[in-house]
Amino acid sequence: MTDRVLSFVGIHNFRDYGGYDTPAGRLRTGMLWRSGQHGAATPADLASVADLGIATVIDLRGDSERALTPCLRHDGFDGLVLFAPGETAGIQLAPHEEAGHGIATAGEARAAMTQLYASMPYRPILVRSLTLYFEALATRDGASLLHCLAGKDRTGVAAALLHRLLGVGDDDIMADYLLTNTAGDPARRIASAAASIRERYGPQMSDEAIVALMSVEADYLRTTFAVIEERHGGVERYAAEVLGVDAARRDAIAARLVA
């Protein structure tokens, strides 16, 4: 898909995460969208989003993030917005901001992000949000939009879990996850966050550490899958035991999304 990534002025990392092959067929395109938050969306951005016909929005942010940066919607938006009340990142911060506490170097940033990815599948409010996500995919018609603050960590894990449950190949799962690093204008996205992160945690943080916090790396996602494998023996058992996504729900999702 050469047009997987859509370019917007005020919405970062907006892209279609369908179109991948599974054992049962190919994920439909135009049905699965993911992005960062829409608080800075321009009128032209919102008009373009309206053209996508999104019927369901799954917002993985926490309450404080939604209060600080409410997402803008186009005037005709009549879709359902789903979220679990509470703080999905644990301490009223986006995951990359939470990981930035006490960080100065890129190595420290990577270690903190890796630790964060080990915890994300089990954070109670995020688990509730993921449960809503999979329920919506199984029961609601039309296209959906999955997003958090930057659209890279919570959103990246959620999209990767869906891909793994539907049998998307490992290489495609990782490629979709890593697309965050090149989608749209990543330099502008990283620069926009640098000032606020340094304001929160101090000027000692290196440019390389900022990049490590605001980018994604294969080892981050591998950590999530490794923890799930260790605790549950695989993503299917994790989904059933933690998210309530049993075989019937997987089949219902596949029926809507795989052609």
mmCIF file of C-alpha atoms in Angstrom, residues 24-213:
data_model
loop_
_atom_site.group_PDB
_atom_site.id
_atom_site.type_symbol
_atom_site.label_atom_id
_atom_site.label_comp_id
_atom_site.label_asym_id
_atom_site.label_seq_id
_atom_site.Cartn_x
_atom_site.Cartn_y
_atom_site.Cartn_z
ATOM 1 C CA ALA A 24 -7.731 -16.380 5.903
ATOM 2 C CA GLY A 25 -7.263 -13.531 3.432
ATOM 3 C CA ARG A 26 -6.200 -9.916 3.461
ATOM 4 C CA LEU A 27 -7.168 -7.290 6.017
ATOM 5 C CA ARG A 28 -9.527 -4.830 4.395
ATOM 6 C CA THR A 29 -8.223 -1.350 3.689
ATOM 7 C CA GLY A 30 -10.029 1.818 4.702
ATOM 8 C CA MET A 31 -11.406 0.124 7.823
ATOM 9 C CA LEU A 32 -8.558 0.347 10.337
ATOM 10 C CA TRP A 33 -7.025 3.756 10.972
ATOM 11 C CA ARG A 34 -4.536 4.772 13.651
ATOM 12 C CA SER A 35 -3.050 8.123 14.637
ATOM 13 C CA GLY A 36 -1.930 10.474 17.357
ATOM 14 C CA GLN A 37 -4.356 12.852 19.084
ATOM 15 C CA HIS A 38 -6.415 15.364 17.096
ATOM 16 C CA GLY A 39 -6.223 18.369 19.420
ATOM 17 C CA ALA A 40 -4.301 20.475 16.901
ATOM 18 C CA ALA A 41 -6.213 19.350 13.796
ATOM 19 C CA THR A 42 -6.890 22.095 11.251
ATOM 20 C CA PRO A 43 -10.253 22.550 9.512
ATOM 21 C CA ALA A 44 -8.716 21.011 6.386
ATOM 22 C CA ASP A 45 -7.479 18.047 8.460
ATOM 23 C CA LEU A 46 -10.956 17.497 9.873
ATOM 24 C CA ALA A 47 -12.536 17.697 6.432
ATOM 25 C CA SER A 48 -10.159 15.006 5.180
ATOM 26 C CA VAL A 49 -10.869 12.807 8.197
ATOM 27 C CA ALA A 50 -14.596 13.225 7.522
ATOM 28 C CA ASP A 51 -14.090 11.705 4.082
ATOM 29 C CA LEU A 52 -12.896 8.451 5.700
ATOM 30 C CA GLY A 53 -16.337 7.687 7.156
ATOM 31 C CA ILE A 54 -15.038 6.718 10.587
ATOM 32 C CA ALA A 55 -17.854 5.302 12.706
ATOM 33 C CA THR A 56 -15.931 4.373 15.868
ATOM 34 C CA VAL A 57 -13.065 6.098 17.667
ATOM 35 C CA ILE A 58 -11.118 4.211 20.336
ATOM 36 C CA ASP A 59 -9.227 6.713 22.492
ATOM 37 C CA LEU A 60 -6.493 5.024 24.523
ATOM 38 C CA ARG A 61 -5.494 8.183 26.378
ATOM 39 C CA GLY A 62 -6.154 8.766 30.043
ATOM 40 C CA ASP A 63 -8.617 11.240 31.536
ATOM 41 C CA SER A 64 -5.976 13.903 32.190
ATOM 42 C CA GLU A 65 -4.729 13.707 28.601
ATOM 43 C CA ARG A 66 -8.251 14.095 27.233
ATOM 44 C CA ALA A 67 -8.860 17.087 29.524
ATOM 45 C CA LEU A 68 -5.574 18.752 28.546
ATOM 46 C CA THR A 69 -5.943 18.182 24.791
ATOM 47 C CA PRO A 70 -9.529 17.493 23.732
ATOM 48 C CA CYS A 71 -9.700 15.941 20.271
ATOM 49 C CA LEU A 72 -11.390 18.015 17.588
ATOM 50 C CA ARG A 73 -14.035 16.395 15.371
ATOM 51 C CA HIS A 74 -15.599 17.596 12.152
ATOM 52 C CA ASP A 75 -19.044 19.177 12.382
ATOM 53 C CA GLY A 76 -20.839 16.176 10.927
ATOM 54 C CA PHE A 77 -19.146 13.585 13.144
ATOM 55 C CA ASP A 78 -21.763 11.250 14.589
ATOM 56 C CA GLY A 79 -19.576 8.263 15.449
ATOM 57 C CA LEU A 80 -19.092 6.586 18.812
ATOM 58 C CA VAL A 81 -16.035 7.535 20.899
ATOM 59 C CA LEU A 82 -14.944 4.783 23.283
ATOM 60 C CA PHE A 83 -12.568 5.064 26.234
ATOM 61 C CA ALA A 84 -12.167 3.644 29.719
ATOM 62 C CA PRO A 85 -12.254 6.288 32.482
ATOM 63 C CA GLY A 86 -8.998 6.581 34.373
ATOM 64 C CA GLU A 87 -5.318 6.910 33.560
ATOM 65 C CA THR A 88 -4.073 4.407 30.994
ATOM 66 C CA ALA A 89 -0.437 5.368 31.515
ATOM 67 C CA GLY A 90 -0.603 5.030 35.269
ATOM 68 C CA ILE A 91 0.559 8.467 36.467
ATOM 69 C CA GLN A 92 -1.360 10.934 34.305
ATOM 70 C CA LEU A 93 1.286 10.960 31.581
ATOM 71 C CA ALA A 94 1.619 9.499 28.125
ATOM 72 C CA PRO A 95 3.917 6.443 28.167
ATOM 73 C CA HIS A 96 6.843 8.217 26.502
ATOM 74 C CA GLU A 97 6.488 11.076 29.006
ATOM 75 C CA GLU A 98 6.280 8.664 31.923
ATOM 76 C CA ALA A 99 9.414 6.883 30.700
ATOM 77 C CA GLY A 100 11.258 10.206 30.573
ATOM 78 C CA HIS A 101 11.444 10.601 34.349
ATOM 79 C CA GLY A 102 15.089 10.929 35.426
ATOM 80 C CA ILE A 103 16.422 10.284 31.928
ATOM 81 C CA ALA A 104 19.468 12.030 30.476
ATOM 82 C CA THR A 105 20.933 9.666 27.860
ATOM 83 C CA ALA A 106 19.594 7.637 24.946
ATOM 84 C CA GLY A 107 20.573 4.400 26.674
ATOM 85 C CA GLU A 108 18.592 5.335 29.757
ATOM 86 C CA ALA A 109 15.638 6.293 27.582
ATOM 87 C CA ARG A 110 15.665 2.955 25.765
ATOM 88 C CA ALA A 111 15.868 1.048 29.047
ATOM 89 C CA ALA A 112 12.906 2.999 30.437
ATOM 90 C CA MET A 113 10.845 2.456 27.291
ATOM 91 C CA THR A 114 11.604 -1.266 27.344
ATOM 92 C CA GLN A 115 10.452 -1.491 30.956
ATOM 93 C CA LEU A 116 7.307 0.421 30.066
ATOM 94 C CA TYR A 117 6.465 -1.970 27.225
ATOM 95 C CA ALA A 118 6.708 -4.882 29.649
ATOM 96 C CA SER A 119 3.988 -3.321 31.815
ATOM 97 C CA MET A 120 1.558 -1.984 29.211
ATOM 98 C CA PRO A 121 -0.363 -5.233 28.557
ATOM 99 C CA TYR A 122 -1.345 -5.364 32.243
ATOM 100 C CA ARG A 123 -2.187 -1.785 33.207
ATOM 101 C CA PRO A 124 -5.785 -1.995 34.454
ATOM 102 C CA ILE A 125 -7.284 1.031 32.679
ATOM 103 C CA LEU A 126 -5.418 0.287 29.472
ATOM 104 C CA VAL A 127 -6.669 -3.308 29.652
ATOM 105 C CA ARG A 128 -10.224 -1.975 29.877
ATOM 106 C CA SER A 129 -9.563 0.285 26.905
ATOM 107 C CA LEU A 130 -8.180 -2.609 24.877
ATOM 108 C CA THR A 131 -11.233 -4.666 25.798
ATOM 109 C CA LEU A 132 -13.454 -1.917 24.386
ATOM 110 C CA TYR A 133 -11.294 -1.827 21.261
ATOM 111 C CA PHE A 134 -11.668 -5.510 20.473
ATOM 112 C CA GLU A 135 -15.361 -5.485 21.361
ATOM 113 C CA ALA A 136 -15.921 -2.629 18.908
ATOM 114 C CA LEU A 137 -14.036 -4.428 16.136
ATOM 115 C CA ALA A 138 -16.227 -7.484 16.670
ATOM 116 C CA THR A 139 -19.579 -5.723 16.845
ATOM 117 C CA ARG A 140 -19.562 -2.348 15.098
ATOM 118 C CA ASP A 141 -19.917 -1.645 11.405
ATOM 119 C CA GLY A 142 -17.820 0.855 9.495
ATOM 120 C CA ALA A 143 -14.295 2.145 9.787
ATOM 121 C CA SER A 144 -12.580 2.697 13.131
ATOM 122 C CA LEU A 145 -9.854 5.024 14.380
ATOM 123 C CA LEU A 146 -7.469 3.924 17.128
ATOM 124 C CA HIS A 147 -5.381 6.623 18.784
ATOM 125 C CA CYS A 148 -3.574 7.737 21.922
ATOM 126 C CA LEU A 149 -1.424 10.863 22.383
ATOM 127 C CA ALA A 150 1.421 10.246 19.931
ATOM 128 C CA GLY A 151 -0.115 7.182 18.282
ATOM 129 C CA LYS A 152 2.989 5.088 18.796
ATOM 130 C CA ASP A 153 3.105 3.159 22.098
ATOM 131 C CA ARG A 154 -0.368 2.314 23.376
ATOM 132 C CA THR A 155 -1.707 2.483 19.827
ATOM 133 C CA GLY A 156 1.255 0.495 18.504
ATOM 134 C CA VAL A 157 0.739 -2.307 21.026
ATOM 135 C CA ALA A 158 -3.019 -2.448 20.358
ATOM 136 C CA ALA A 159 -2.541 -2.642 16.579
ATOM 137 C CA ALA A 160 0.162 -5.289 16.943
ATOM 138 C CA LEU A 161 -2.092 -7.403 19.181
ATOM 139 C CA LEU A 162 -4.863 -7.266 16.584
ATOM 140 C CA HIS A 163 -2.450 -8.205 13.821
ATOM 141 C CA ARG A 164 -1.057 -11.144 15.790
ATOM 142 C CA LEU A 165 -4.545 -12.421 16.690
ATOM 143 C CA LEU A 166 -5.608 -12.348 13.045
ATOM 144 C CA GLY A 167 -2.456 -14.096 11.846
ATOM 145 C CA VAL A 168 -0.587 -11.225 10.193
ATOM 146 C CA GLY A 169 3.036 -12.249 9.664
ATOM 147 C CA ASP A 170 5.677 -11.154 12.148
ATOM 148 C CA ASP A 171 7.572 -9.112 9.564
ATOM 149 C CA ASP A 172 4.440 -7.172 8.631
ATOM 150 C CA ILE A 173 3.535 -6.636 12.288
ATOM 151 C CA MET A 174 6.939 -5.151 12.988
ATOM 152 C CA ALA A 175 6.983 -3.104 9.785
ATOM 153 C CA ASP A 176 3.638 -1.544 10.672
ATOM 154 C CA TYR A 177 4.838 -0.762 14.190
ATOM 155 C CA LEU A 178 8.116 0.783 12.976
ATOM 156 C CA LEU A 179 6.334 2.888 10.371
ATOM 157 C CA THR A 180 5.869 5.446 13.163
ATOM 158 C CA ASN A 181 9.508 6.416 12.633
ATOM 159 C CA THR A 182 8.927 7.557 9.047
ATOM 160 C CA ALA A 183 5.195 8.320 8.784
ATOM 161 C CA GLY A 184 4.331 11.919 7.987
ATOM 162 C CA ASP A 185 6.886 14.355 9.411
ATOM 163 C CA PRO A 186 8.571 12.573 12.326
ATOM 164 C CA ALA A 187 11.163 15.318 12.793
ATOM 165 C CA ARG A 188 8.416 17.876 13.378
ATOM 166 C CA ARG A 189 6.572 15.469 15.676
ATOM 167 C CA ILE A 190 9.687 14.865 17.776
ATOM 168 C CA ALA A 191 10.591 18.550 17.883
ATOM 169 C CA SER A 192 7.078 19.450 19.029
ATOM 170 C CA ALA A 193 7.466 17.199 22.069
ATOM 171 C CA ALA A 194 11.062 18.037 22.989
ATOM 172 C CA ALA A 195 10.309 21.328 24.732
ATOM 173 C CA SER A 196 7.512 19.934 26.887
ATOM 174 C CA ILE A 197 9.544 16.858 27.870
ATOM 175 C CA ARG A 198 12.539 18.982 28.888
ATOM 176 C CA GLU A 199 10.249 21.386 30.734
ATOM 177 C CA ARG A 200 8.844 18.459 32.685
ATOM 178 C CA TYR A 201 12.092 16.606 33.359
ATOM 179 C CA GLY A 202 14.867 19.176 32.975
ATOM 180 C CA PRO A 203 17.328 20.367 30.344
ATOM 181 C CA GLN A 204 19.788 17.533 31.028
ATOM 182 C CA MET A 205 18.026 15.239 28.558
ATOM 183 C CA SER A 206 20.061 14.813 25.388
ATOM 184 C CA ASP A 207 18.653 15.167 21.891
ATOM 185 C CA GLU A 208 19.315 11.449 21.396
ATOM 186 C CA ALA A 209 17.279 10.631 24.497
ATOM 187 C CA ILE A 210 14.350 12.684 23.181
ATOM 188 C CA VAL A 211 14.481 10.779 19.903
ATOM 189 C CA ALA A 212 14.546 7.430 21.752
ATOM 190 C CA LEU A 213 11.469 8.436 23.759
#
